[in-house]
Structure formats: C-alpha cells, structure tokens
Amino acid sequence: MSVKGLQYWGAPLLSLAILLVFLGIWHASTRQESGARVVDAEYAKLVGAEAATGKKSAFPTPAEVGAKLWGHLADPFYDKGPNDKGIGIQLAYSIARVLTGYLLAALVAVPLGFLIGMSPLVYRAFDPFIQVLKPISPLAWMPLALFTLQDSSVSAVFVIFICSIWPMLINTAFGVASVRREWLNVARTLEVGPVRKALRVILPAAAPTIMTGMRISIGIAWLVIVAAEMLVGGTGIGYFVWNEWNNLSIANILSGILAIGLVGMVLDQVLARLTILVTFPE
Amino acid sequence: MSDPLIRIESIAKRFTARAGGVTTVFENVHLAVEQGEFVCLIGHSGCGKTTILNILAGLEPASDGYVFVGGREIRGPSLDRAVIFQGHALMPWLSTLGNIAFAVKSRWPEWDAARVREHCQKYIDLVNLSGAEKKRPAELSGGMKQRVGIARALAIQPRTLLMDEPFSALDALTRGVLQEEVLRICAETRQTVFMITHDVDEAILLADRIVLMTNGPSAKIAEIVVNTLTRTRTRYTVHKEPHYYPIRNHLVDFLVSRSRLFNEALPAGYDPKHPPVVAPGLVEPPPAASGGPVRHAEKAVVVNLRH
C-alpha cells in the first residue's frame, strides 16, 4: 500500500481490526461448552436449562446479538402494547423528550446568559445560585418534579431541561462577557444601538462559545434521559433497557445500549457541525 | 483666527494607585486642530498618547478638562469621529465588504442594500482592495486588514479621523505603501486627521504639525513642531527636501533626551496653554554645522597625531 493510501485507510482498517478482535474475544468467551455442570435448580429455572447445565453462557454470543439487532432494525416501529414496542418508537420517545427539554432550556439559558454576561453586576449576583444549582444531579430533581408536575413524562422533560440549562447558561454568559473590547469599541464609535450591537456584534462574537455550551448540554441530556426513563417508566429507550433487564434478555439490552451510543453520537455530530458553521477563523 | 475643529482644553488623566496615591498620566494638555489639518502626536510609551486619542474618540472619559469638536463639547463616541485602531479591530466573522457595510449601515440606516454596496465599493477601490470584497479578515495580510480598517473609517465620511499607531504592526515595506496611500487620500479628501505614532519618519511624511509629548508620568505637551516641508512630498523624495534633516534631528533629539529631561527643568516662560511652536526646518543651520567637514578633519588630525 502506498504511503498516501496508508494515511487514508490506516485508521479505518485499524478500527476494523480492533472491532474484530473484540468480537473474537466475546465469541470465544461465550461459546458453547461441552460437559454438564450441575447448578442450583432455582437458578436453572431462572436462566434456562441450557445455560444452567453449562452448555451455554447466559451472556449472548455476538451472533445472537447481531440477529436480535437485525430483528430490531427490520421492524423498528411496531407497537404491540405498553411493554412491547419497536426500538425505533422507544428512541423516538427519548429523542422527543430530550429535544423538548433541551430547546426549552436553550430558550431560557441563551437570553438569560446574555443578560448575565452583559453586566458584571448581574453576573456576580447570579453566580452563587448557579454554583449551587449546577452540581445537583438532575435525577435529584425527579421527586420534586413528580410531586409538583404530577406527570411522569413531563417530569422527565423537566429533568432534561434542568440538566441542560447550566452548560448553556454558563457558556453564554462567559462568551458574552469576554467579547473583545476592540469590537465593542468599534460598535461604540459607530454609535450602534443596543439591540443591533447585541445581534450583530456580541452574538456572532460569542456564538462559538455558546455553541460549545449547547454541545456539552446535548451530551448531558442524552446521558440523563436513559436514567430518567428508567425511573419514570412507560416509554423511551431507558425504559426499554430496564424492561429487557426484567425480561432478562441480555441481547435486547445490548441492542438498546448500542442504539443509545449511536443516537448520542449523531446528536453530538449535529451540534459539532453547527459549531463549525458559526466559528470564525481569527 | 477661526474656531478650530478640535479644541482640547486642559485635559488630564489620573488613576488612583493601589497604595492610595494618585498617579497622573498626563495633565494640562491643550491643543487645537484646524479643519483639514494633519496632526501627529509623538511620545514614548506610557505618556498617555492612546488615552488622549481615546478621550478624543469619546471611548474614555478624561479625569479633567474638556474636548470640543465643532464648538460642541463631546459626550461619548460619535460617527463624526472615526477611529482607526492599532490592531485593525475588524470583525472576523464578516467579509471585507461586510465590515465596511456594517459601518455604512450604522451611518445611514435608511439606505437600501444596493446603495450601501455601491458606497462601500467606492472606498474599497480607494484603498486598492478591489477583488478582496468577499474575503474574511483571516484571509487577508496585515496590510490589507489595515486597509479595510481605513476604508471602514473613511466610508462613514467623518469630520475627523483618529488614528492610533495604525501602521505599527506592519512590516516596513507595507507600512511605506500604506503611508503613501494615506497621504494621497488625505490630499484628495482634505480630511482632518489626528494620528498617534512613535515613528519620526512617519510623522514628518504625513503631518502638518507634530506635537511632542514628554515622558510620563505627568506628561505634557513640550512643544509643537511645524512641518515646513512642501505638501506634495512622497516617501521617495521626502529625505531630499532641505528641511527634512533639521526637523528629523530635532525630533530625534527630543525623543532621545529632551522628552525625559523636560519635566525636570521646565524652560523659562513655559505655558502649557500655549506650548512653544518651533519650525526647525526654517532655522538656518548654525555655522558649526556647515563647518562639519572641518571639524571632521580636525578629528582626523588628532587621530593622526596619536599615531
């Protein structure tokens, strides 16, 4: 392979090799074993006769997970009652909750961050509240949300709202507060009005910092939704994973985990692209 | 004498030091700039040159004193006083055209897009940036960025142009070309300019009058040098003018020693309201100077004797 070819294909080939090694180890450690092993009868009932006799591990092989995954992908949107919905429907519920909570948070955080960033006085006044509220685990709000909002689905959205607001708020305030003095001076010498200055000078100058905060937020929101849905139940990918744990279907759990990872990656990449759009070269 | 366009009256800048005392950067600064005049302010770092310019621009308040422009006391920045910043201060997310259009739309918000575009193009052409309209500042060289800054300032057709060491960040060749263009543009537009520099040659090339400031703290205007060179000077011929070297030597002498010693022993009759106006270009060279070669010969003789 030429040097140029290696530069281009080297990393993907290595990634593929790592994947194959991982699958190989997984396959080797879960493959069928010969010889009967006697275990507790209760456990045998729980995990199935084959696993209990040692013929088969309770942990699925890569091929089994692959087959399950293919099944999910072939029919992602079926709905056969509350506990049997396609993985696509569950993901759609989760994404809808995340986007609702996230956009509501952005609607509050960006203007409020702007206000905080514009005035050192307001900045100092808000700072203690932000510092105390920021480290609170979003799930700690859940009981309070369930009590006040009295709706599990709305509570999940609220948890997303409260966890994604802080990075956006802090980054917006920081971005606005650190707009270069010289750009503000240009605006002043041109007698630019406050609204025009905010929209045409401060916003574009702070946009990369704001977008970085939004990217951090979407990542946290996607982390939190799984836990929140495990708590509130009903629908969503978090509930799906928990439900499959109750069904003791490890293959389904693994399918769910993979789906969570892939959706999270897509959300992050979308925000990364948007960040590049508003970033200016210095 | 008619009322000058800019009148600075007794401005001062003081800071409260951390120990509790007051540091005076400069005080008792009086200056008048006539319509169409190009005035350069020269002084060492720390004498408050940039602060004086910022006060003129309205970006910073003076601790004391007043500034009048067109007979009115200034209150904050104004579109009538355009500033060319030391570090170009272009908005990196806007193109060349976008940066200039931002200024033009600030000046004439009622103009439609076509009129703004046409007006901007005129000034882009004026500073020889045709073809770079769509480029972002990051794609421009240092000299081109400063041209955009000049075009942006001129495009709003200000009554005065304030320049804060506009060429100090540029290499010598680019600086020379831009100085030439500023000279040409000012000759065409009869623009009133107040410029800060620490470059003696730049001041002689561009200015009608050169204001010399003593070193800080407590800096003041030591004297005002009238540039007696012809107005049609260029950077290729300026050093051949008969008045060039007397003026240059006067300025260099000032910067080397007198700027430091001035505050220690104020000359008799020094009045900060009317600092001495000198024209070194008109002073006949003293006989000693014309006898230079003779002295040189004497020196040579001494050297020979030592052998």
XYZ file of C-alpha atoms in Angstrom:
589
model
C 0.000 0.000 0.000
C 1.299 3.414 -0.831
C 2.091 5.896 1.923
C -0.878 8.021 0.953
C -3.179 5.008 0.965
C -1.966 4.057 4.418
C -2.658 7.573 5.696
C -6.195 7.435 4.370
C -7.111 3.819 5.082
C -4.818 3.144 8.056
C -7.147 4.352 10.799
C -10.358 2.717 9.448
C -8.533 -0.576 8.929
C -7.155 -0.447 12.464
C -10.646 0.332 13.801
C -11.990 -2.682 11.943
C -9.201 -4.844 13.365
C -9.974 -3.688 16.923
C -13.663 -4.478 16.362
C -12.840 -7.956 15.047
C -10.517 -8.685 17.981
C -13.217 -7.517 20.399
C -15.878 -9.679 18.708
C -13.461 -12.601 18.638
C -12.791 -12.410 22.396
C -16.502 -12.001 23.034
C -17.297 -15.004 20.839
C -14.619 -17.153 22.431
C -15.731 -16.398 25.962
C -19.443 -17.069 25.330
C -19.205 -20.101 23.021
C -20.922 -23.374 23.836
C -19.025 -25.594 26.213
C -19.185 -29.355 26.396
C -19.794 -31.295 29.607
C -22.642 -30.935 32.023
C -22.280 -28.745 35.063
C -24.811 -29.105 37.784
C -26.143 -25.925 39.276
C -28.884 -24.916 41.597
C -32.298 -25.887 40.307
C -33.788 -22.461 41.076
C -31.058 -20.747 39.061
C -31.565 -23.223 36.235
C -35.226 -22.258 36.093
C -34.323 -18.604 36.011
C -31.715 -18.562 33.262
C -32.903 -21.543 31.215
C -31.843 -25.161 31.127
C -29.076 -24.788 28.599
C -27.223 -22.080 30.474
C -27.683 -23.847 33.758
C -26.110 -27.039 32.546
C -23.136 -25.067 31.390
C -23.769 -25.845 27.753
C -24.355 -22.215 27.091
C -23.484 -18.952 28.806
C -26.380 -16.702 29.827
C -24.479 -13.953 28.074
C -25.346 -13.996 24.370
C -22.805 -14.540 21.625
C -22.094 -11.728 19.145
C -24.064 -13.655 16.521
C -27.138 -13.781 18.749
C -26.936 -10.069 19.477
C -26.444 -9.450 15.762
C -29.567 -11.468 14.979
C -31.580 -9.578 17.617
C -30.274 -6.272 16.353
C -31.235 -7.231 12.819
C -34.689 -8.076 14.086
C -34.988 -4.634 15.684
C -33.728 -2.877 12.602
C -36.012 -4.857 10.303
C -39.102 -3.759 12.219
C -38.259 -0.780 14.428
C -41.699 0.768 14.688
C -44.108 -1.974 15.748
C -46.368 -1.359 18.700
C -47.822 -4.391 20.449
C -48.902 -2.838 23.708
C -47.236 -0.985 26.555
C -44.354 -3.401 27.120
C -43.631 -4.389 23.549
C -42.782 -1.527 21.281
C -40.175 -1.359 18.498
C -36.778 0.124 19.366
C -37.419 2.924 16.846
C -40.551 4.027 18.705
C -38.703 3.938 22.035
C -35.827 6.008 20.629
C -38.307 8.456 19.127
C -39.899 8.976 22.553
C -36.493 9.589 24.132
C -35.329 11.955 21.388
C -38.599 13.898 21.580
C -38.196 14.320 25.365
C -34.566 15.336 25.040
C -35.242 17.852 22.283
C -38.216 19.369 24.114
C -36.329 19.797 27.383
C -33.201 20.929 25.577
C -34.918 23.546 23.414
C -36.841 24.908 26.394
C -33.530 25.151 28.257
C -31.933 26.963 25.303
C -34.850 29.419 25.190
C -34.194 30.293 28.830
C -30.409 29.900 29.023
C -29.310 31.911 25.990
C -31.239 35.143 26.731
C -30.554 34.852 30.461
C -26.878 34.101 29.791
C -26.788 37.170 27.537
C -28.163 39.328 30.334
C -25.771 37.865 32.885
C -22.793 38.230 30.553
C -23.580 41.846 29.656
C -23.469 43.109 33.217
C -20.725 42.267 35.712
C -23.173 43.181 38.495
C -25.801 40.665 37.358
C -23.001 38.157 36.756
C -21.882 38.369 40.366
C -25.469 38.328 41.631
C -26.387 35.141 39.752
C -23.082 33.380 40.325
C -23.785 31.848 43.783
C -27.107 30.409 42.601
C -25.530 28.891 39.518
C -22.657 27.471 41.531
C -25.044 25.755 43.968
C -27.572 24.514 41.403
C -25.075 23.311 38.790
C -23.594 20.334 40.701
C -27.021 18.913 41.678
C -27.641 15.618 39.924
C -30.603 16.162 37.609
C -32.216 12.989 38.958
C -32.359 14.576 42.400
C -34.989 16.906 40.963
C -37.140 13.979 39.886
C -39.187 13.533 43.103
C -39.778 17.259 43.270
C -40.816 17.301 39.613
C -43.134 14.313 40.064
C -44.737 15.975 43.061
C -45.224 19.424 41.514
C -45.863 18.487 37.875
C -47.794 15.294 38.674
C -46.948 13.760 35.303
C -44.098 11.330 34.783
C -43.488 12.247 31.139
C -43.447 16.000 31.843
C -41.142 15.328 34.801
C -38.664 13.578 32.508
C -38.710 16.622 30.223
C -38.165 18.862 33.225
C -35.146 16.810 34.293
C -33.685 17.226 30.812
C -34.422 20.951 30.991
C -32.688 21.375 34.331
C -29.599 19.338 33.377
C -29.022 21.005 30.008
C -29.571 24.579 31.171
C -26.302 25.031 33.120
C -23.653 24.486 30.451
C -25.593 26.715 28.045
C -26.129 29.413 30.656
C -22.530 29.449 31.831
C -21.054 29.353 28.339
C -23.366 32.058 27.028
C -22.565 34.339 29.956
C -18.849 33.669 29.579
C -18.916 34.137 25.791
C -20.835 37.404 26.065
C -18.651 38.716 28.904
C -15.432 38.006 27.005
C -16.300 39.659 23.693
C -13.189 41.586 22.695
C -13.099 45.170 23.879
C -11.966 46.386 20.430
C -15.117 45.067 18.711
C -17.274 46.768 21.310
C -15.261 49.961 20.804
C -15.885 49.751 17.061
C -19.602 49.437 17.769
C -19.413 52.400 20.135
C -17.598 54.677 17.690
C -20.201 53.734 15.060
C -22.986 54.655 17.524
C -24.586 51.229 17.104
C -27.794 50.851 19.133
C -28.051 48.254 21.925
C -30.219 45.759 20.032
C -28.123 45.924 16.876
C -24.959 45.646 18.966
C -26.306 42.545 20.722
C -27.371 40.843 17.491
C -24.647 41.934 15.077
C -21.564 42.171 17.305
C -21.942 40.294 20.596
C -23.968 37.339 19.303
C -21.632 36.428 16.421
C -18.588 37.016 18.622
C -19.940 34.783 21.395
C -21.593 32.223 19.080
C -18.728 29.691 19.111
C -18.666 29.684 22.936
C -22.466 29.455 23.113
C -22.486 26.544 20.668
C -19.819 24.739 22.690
C -22.110 25.010 25.716
C -25.024 23.692 23.654
C -22.922 20.744 22.534
C -21.991 19.884 26.136
C -25.662 20.201 27.079
C -26.989 17.825 24.427
C -24.441 15.229 25.566
C -25.516 15.537 29.199
C -29.210 15.494 28.231
C -28.763 12.259 26.327
C -26.892 10.712 29.291
C -29.626 11.751 31.694
C -32.669 10.694 29.641
C -31.793 6.977 29.960
C -31.661 7.177 33.748
C -34.774 9.352 33.903
C -36.787 6.961 31.776
C -35.664 4.007 33.877
C -37.203 5.865 36.808
C -40.426 7.143 35.246
C -41.046 4.114 33.031
C -43.645 3.745 30.327
C -41.807 4.613 27.149
C -38.365 5.575 25.915
C -35.084 3.829 25.331
C -34.196 3.963 29.040
C -37.419 2.151 29.877
C -36.728 -0.305 27.047
C -33.362 -1.259 28.567
C -34.879 -1.596 32.045
C -37.789 -3.650 30.711
C -35.421 -6.011 28.929
C -33.483 -6.399 32.165
C -36.728 -7.518 33.764
C -37.186 -9.882 30.825
C -33.564 -10.962 31.317
C -32.900 -10.514 27.633
C -29.256 -9.507 27.572
C -29.247 -9.452 23.772
C -32.002 -6.848 23.783
C -30.181 -4.827 26.462
C -27.064 -4.825 24.312
C -29.102 -3.741 21.280
C -30.513 -0.893 23.347
C -27.073 0.143 24.584
C -25.723 0.213 21.040
C -28.686 2.295 19.875
C -28.123 4.772 22.736
C -24.489 5.150 21.722
C -25.268 5.667 18.058
C -28.003 8.255 18.647
C -25.767 10.090 21.124
C -23.013 10.210 18.530
C -25.383 11.590 15.880
C -26.677 14.305 18.254
C -23.112 15.320 19.128
C -22.070 15.417 15.481
C -25.038 17.607 14.521
C -24.041 20.128 17.204
C -20.391 19.878 16.157
C -21.363 20.787 12.565
C -23.437 23.727 13.788
C -20.487 24.891 15.904
C -18.230 24.871 12.843
C -20.819 26.945 10.978
C -20.667 29.796 13.491
C -16.931 29.585 14.203
C -14.837 32.253 12.518
C -11.118 31.964 11.832
C -9.034 34.526 13.688
C -8.258 83.077 13.810
C -11.385 80.988 13.140
C -12.554 78.454 15.686
C -10.554 75.222 15.329
C -12.377 71.980 14.545
C -10.986 70.213 17.605
C -10.149 72.092 20.786
C -8.659 70.205 23.711
C -8.748 72.207 26.909
C -6.682 71.263 29.891
C -7.415 67.553 29.839
C -5.777 65.232 32.344
C -5.869 61.547 33.165
C -5.313 60.344 36.699
C -5.511 56.917 38.269
C -5.860 56.093 41.914
C -2.902 53.908 42.706
C -3.386 50.827 44.868
C -1.338 52.346 47.675
C -3.836 55.211 47.815
C -1.861 57.860 45.983
C -2.872 59.358 42.659
C -0.880 58.709 39.505
C -1.133 61.457 36.924
C -0.542 60.082 33.444
C -0.766 63.492 31.806
C -2.219 66.848 32.710
C -2.752 70.346 31.398
C -2.917 69.214 27.781
C -4.140 71.974 25.472
C -4.309 71.513 21.740
C -6.245 72.812 18.758
C -6.582 71.080 15.414
C -7.775 73.080 12.413
C -10.131 71.830 9.733
C -8.181 69.869 7.093
C -5.064 69.654 9.208
C -2.987 66.518 9.780
C -1.601 66.465 13.312
C 0.726 63.805 14.657
C 1.316 63.176 18.344
C 4.702 61.707 19.209
C 5.899 60.453 22.549
C 7.305 57.454 24.318
C 5.181 54.565 25.578
C 3.398 55.436 28.810
C 2.945 59.136 28.134
C -0.781 58.601 27.560
C -0.911 59.055 23.787
C -3.523 56.363 23.316
C -5.525 57.710 26.253
C -5.628 61.157 24.635
C -6.885 59.581 21.418
C -9.480 57.540 23.306
C -10.674 60.695 25.045
C -10.962 62.426 21.668
C -12.871 59.402 20.345
C -15.153 59.525 23.373
C -14.263 55.982 24.388
C -12.721 57.053 27.684
C -13.583 59.969 29.962
C -10.930 62.494 30.881
C -10.278 62.998 34.599
C -10.246 66.715 33.959
C -10.752 69.208 31.180
C -12.907 69.376 28.056
C -12.796 68.451 24.414
C -14.772 70.473 21.888
C -15.391 69.338 18.334
C -17.009 71.852 16.019
C -17.583 74.124 19.001
C -19.521 71.475 20.973
C -18.278 69.553 23.944
C -18.096 65.863 23.131
C -20.185 63.366 25.049
C -19.146 59.842 24.172
C -18.267 58.401 20.784
C -19.672 59.782 17.566
C -19.865 58.827 13.900
C -18.244 62.213 13.233
C -15.008 60.948 14.750
C -13.913 57.729 13.075
C -11.177 55.701 14.732
C -8.573 53.548 13.025
C -7.435 51.147 15.699
C -3.900 49.912 16.214
C -4.949 46.277 15.848
C -7.317 46.858 12.878
C -10.301 45.641 15.052
C -12.132 44.047 12.141
C -14.964 41.659 12.887
C -13.555 38.279 11.854
C -16.970 36.805 11.020
C -17.618 39.476 8.379
C -16.034 39.817 4.953
C -14.195 42.956 3.819
C -17.431 44.233 2.329
C -19.392 43.147 5.420
C -17.099 45.046 7.769
C -17.348 48.252 5.752
C -21.092 47.799 5.157
C -21.622 47.440 8.908
C -20.156 50.910 9.375
C -22.023 52.383 6.408
C -25.367 50.985 7.636
C -24.631 52.444 11.057
C -24.167 55.855 9.462
C -27.073 55.718 7.037
C -29.581 53.136 8.344
C -32.161 54.244 5.777
C -30.032 53.283 2.754
C -31.042 50.220 0.734
C -28.642 47.334 0.082
C -27.682 48.478 -3.413
C -26.772 51.963 -2.230
C -24.729 50.598 0.696
C -22.942 48.207 -1.662
C -22.129 50.972 -4.132
C -20.857 53.287 -1.386
C -18.674 50.519 0.121
C -17.230 49.662 -3.278
C -16.097 53.261 -3.725
C -13.993 53.071 -0.559
C -12.771 49.534 -1.263
C -11.451 50.871 -4.568
C -9.996 53.926 -2.823
C -7.763 51.771 -0.610
C -6.900 49.438 -3.522
C -8.700 46.395 -2.178
C -10.786 45.666 -5.281
C -11.153 41.905 -5.628
C -10.903 41.190 -1.907
C -14.520 42.159 -1.127
C -15.645 38.649 -0.209
C -12.565 37.702 1.828
C -12.687 37.322 5.595
C -10.023 39.147 7.655
C -8.254 35.834 8.352
C -7.572 35.514 4.620
C -6.029 38.994 4.373
C -2.472 40.089 5.084
C -1.752 42.563 7.879
C -1.523 45.453 5.437
C -4.788 44.515 3.726
C -6.562 44.276 7.094
C -5.406 47.777 7.966
C -6.630 48.976 4.533
C -10.059 47.586 5.407
C -9.845 49.479 8.698
C -9.001 52.688 6.819
C -11.809 52.125 4.300
C -14.270 51.456 7.123
C -13.287 54.687 8.863
C -13.365 56.807 5.694
C -16.621 55.274 4.393
C -18.673 56.926 7.122
C -17.293 60.289 5.957
C -16.287 61.509 9.401
C -15.321 65.090 10.164
C -12.153 63.859 11.826
C -10.113 60.722 11.535
C -8.365 59.462 14.661
C -5.528 57.027 14.073
C -3.834 55.100 16.858
C -0.441 53.926 15.602
C -2.200 52.440 12.603
C 0.902 51.072 10.907
C 2.994 49.985 13.886
C 2.104 46.302 13.497
C 3.105 46.219 9.825
C 6.410 45.412 8.164
C 8.447 48.343 6.843
C 7.555 47.850 3.171
C 3.804 47.569 3.761
C 3.963 50.498 6.154
C 5.591 52.664 3.488
C 2.962 51.787 0.893
C 0.106 52.489 3.283
C 1.627 55.779 4.454
C 1.781 56.843 0.832
C -1.870 55.963 0.361
C -2.936 57.816 3.472
C -1.010 60.818 2.163
C -2.809 60.559 -1.196
C -6.252 60.010 0.339
C -5.847 62.914 2.760
C -4.669 65.169 -0.050
C -7.768 64.196 -2.088
C -10.324 64.478 0.701
C -8.745 67.244 2.820
C -9.539 65.014 5.787
C -8.797 66.322 9.269
C -6.568 63.743 10.941
C -5.220 63.287 14.436
C -2.671 60.494 14.485
C -0.550 58.883 17.146
C 2.802 57.455 16.238
C 6.236 56.809 17.625
C 7.794 56.758 14.187
C 9.604 60.036 13.471
C 9.746 59.484 9.690
C 6.058 58.678 9.558
C 5.274 61.923 11.356
C 7.440 64.004 9.010
C 5.958 62.339 5.941
C 2.320 62.760 6.950
C 1.876 65.595 9.418
C 1.409 69.337 9.069
C 2.198 69.760 12.743
C 3.924 67.357 15.108
C 3.027 67.523 18.777
C 5.797 66.346 21.108
C 4.865 64.852 24.448
C 7.216 64.457 27.378
C 7.598 61.138 29.156
C 5.035 60.097 31.738
C 4.055 60.280 34.486
C 2.748 63.841 34.462
C 3.373 64.011 30.735
C 2.644 67.267 28.964
C 2.984 68.812 25.537
C 6.576 70.051 25.349
C 6.327 71.807 22.028
C 4.685 71.778 18.641
C 6.860 71.357 15.582
C 5.620 72.898 12.349
C 6.408 70.707 9.371
C 7.742 73.136 6.763
C 8.189 70.529 4.050
C 6.148 71.010 0.884
C 2.758 69.298 0.963
C 3.496 67.382 -2.232
C 6.078 65.158 -0.556
C 6.407 61.443 -1.234
C 8.283 58.837 0.738
C 10.860 58.591 -2.081
C 11.707 62.272 -2.110
C 10.982 63.431 1.421
C 14.529 62.894 2.677
C 15.896 65.053 -0.148
C 13.948 68.104 0.985
C 16.242 70.725 2.534
C 14.162 70.988 5.719
C 13.982 67.226 6.272
C 17.113 66.628 8.304
C 16.829 69.660 10.607
C 13.281 68.578 11.500
C 14.223 64.927 11.842
C 17.228 65.724 14.045
C 15.077 67.973 16.199
C 12.509 65.202 16.722
C 15.086 62.509 17.378
C 16.927 64.764 19.844
C 13.679 65.324 21.641
C 12.809 61.638 21.868
C 16.319 60.625 22.896
C 16.890 63.057 25.736
C 14.697 66.148 26.000
C 11.441 64.161 26.452
C 12.947 62.730 29.624
C 14.616 65.894 30.925
C 11.808 68.315 30.095
C 9.774 67.754 33.277
C 12.841 68.109 35.482
C 13.613 71.608 34.293
C 10.727 73.360 32.589
C 12.021 76.043 30.224
C 11.534 79.619 31.406
C 8.181 81.012 30.378
C 6.718 77.575 29.564
C 2.931 77.829 29.350
C 1.029 74.561 28.880
C -1.820 76.520 27.271
C 0.495 77.761 24.570
C 3.350 75.316 24.251
C 6.260 76.705 22.202
C 5.789 76.370 18.469
C 9.051 75.705 16.637
C 9.963 75.316 12.997
C 13.371 73.627 12.919
C 13.175 73.453 9.133
C 13.315 77.235 8.899
C 16.177 77.704 11.321
C 19.384 78.471 9.483
C 21.887 75.726 10.229
C 24.412 77.126 12.733
C 27.919 77.794 11.407
C 29.253 74.833 13.352
C 27.063 72.553 11.314
C 28.257 73.961 7.993
C 31.768 73.642 9.299
C 31.203 69.963 9.887
C 33.810 68.706 7.478
C 36.425 70.977 9.086
C 35.765 69.521 12.494
C 35.927 66.119 10.937
C 39.339 66.995 9.520
C 40.487 68.189 12.938
C 39.396 64.921 14.425
C 41.304 63.088 11.756
C 44.379 65.178 12.561
C 44.068 64.279 16.225
C 43.859 60.653 15.305
C 46.943 61.040 13.145
C 48.876 62.726 15.927
C 48.120 59.867 18.223
C 49.717 57.587 15.749
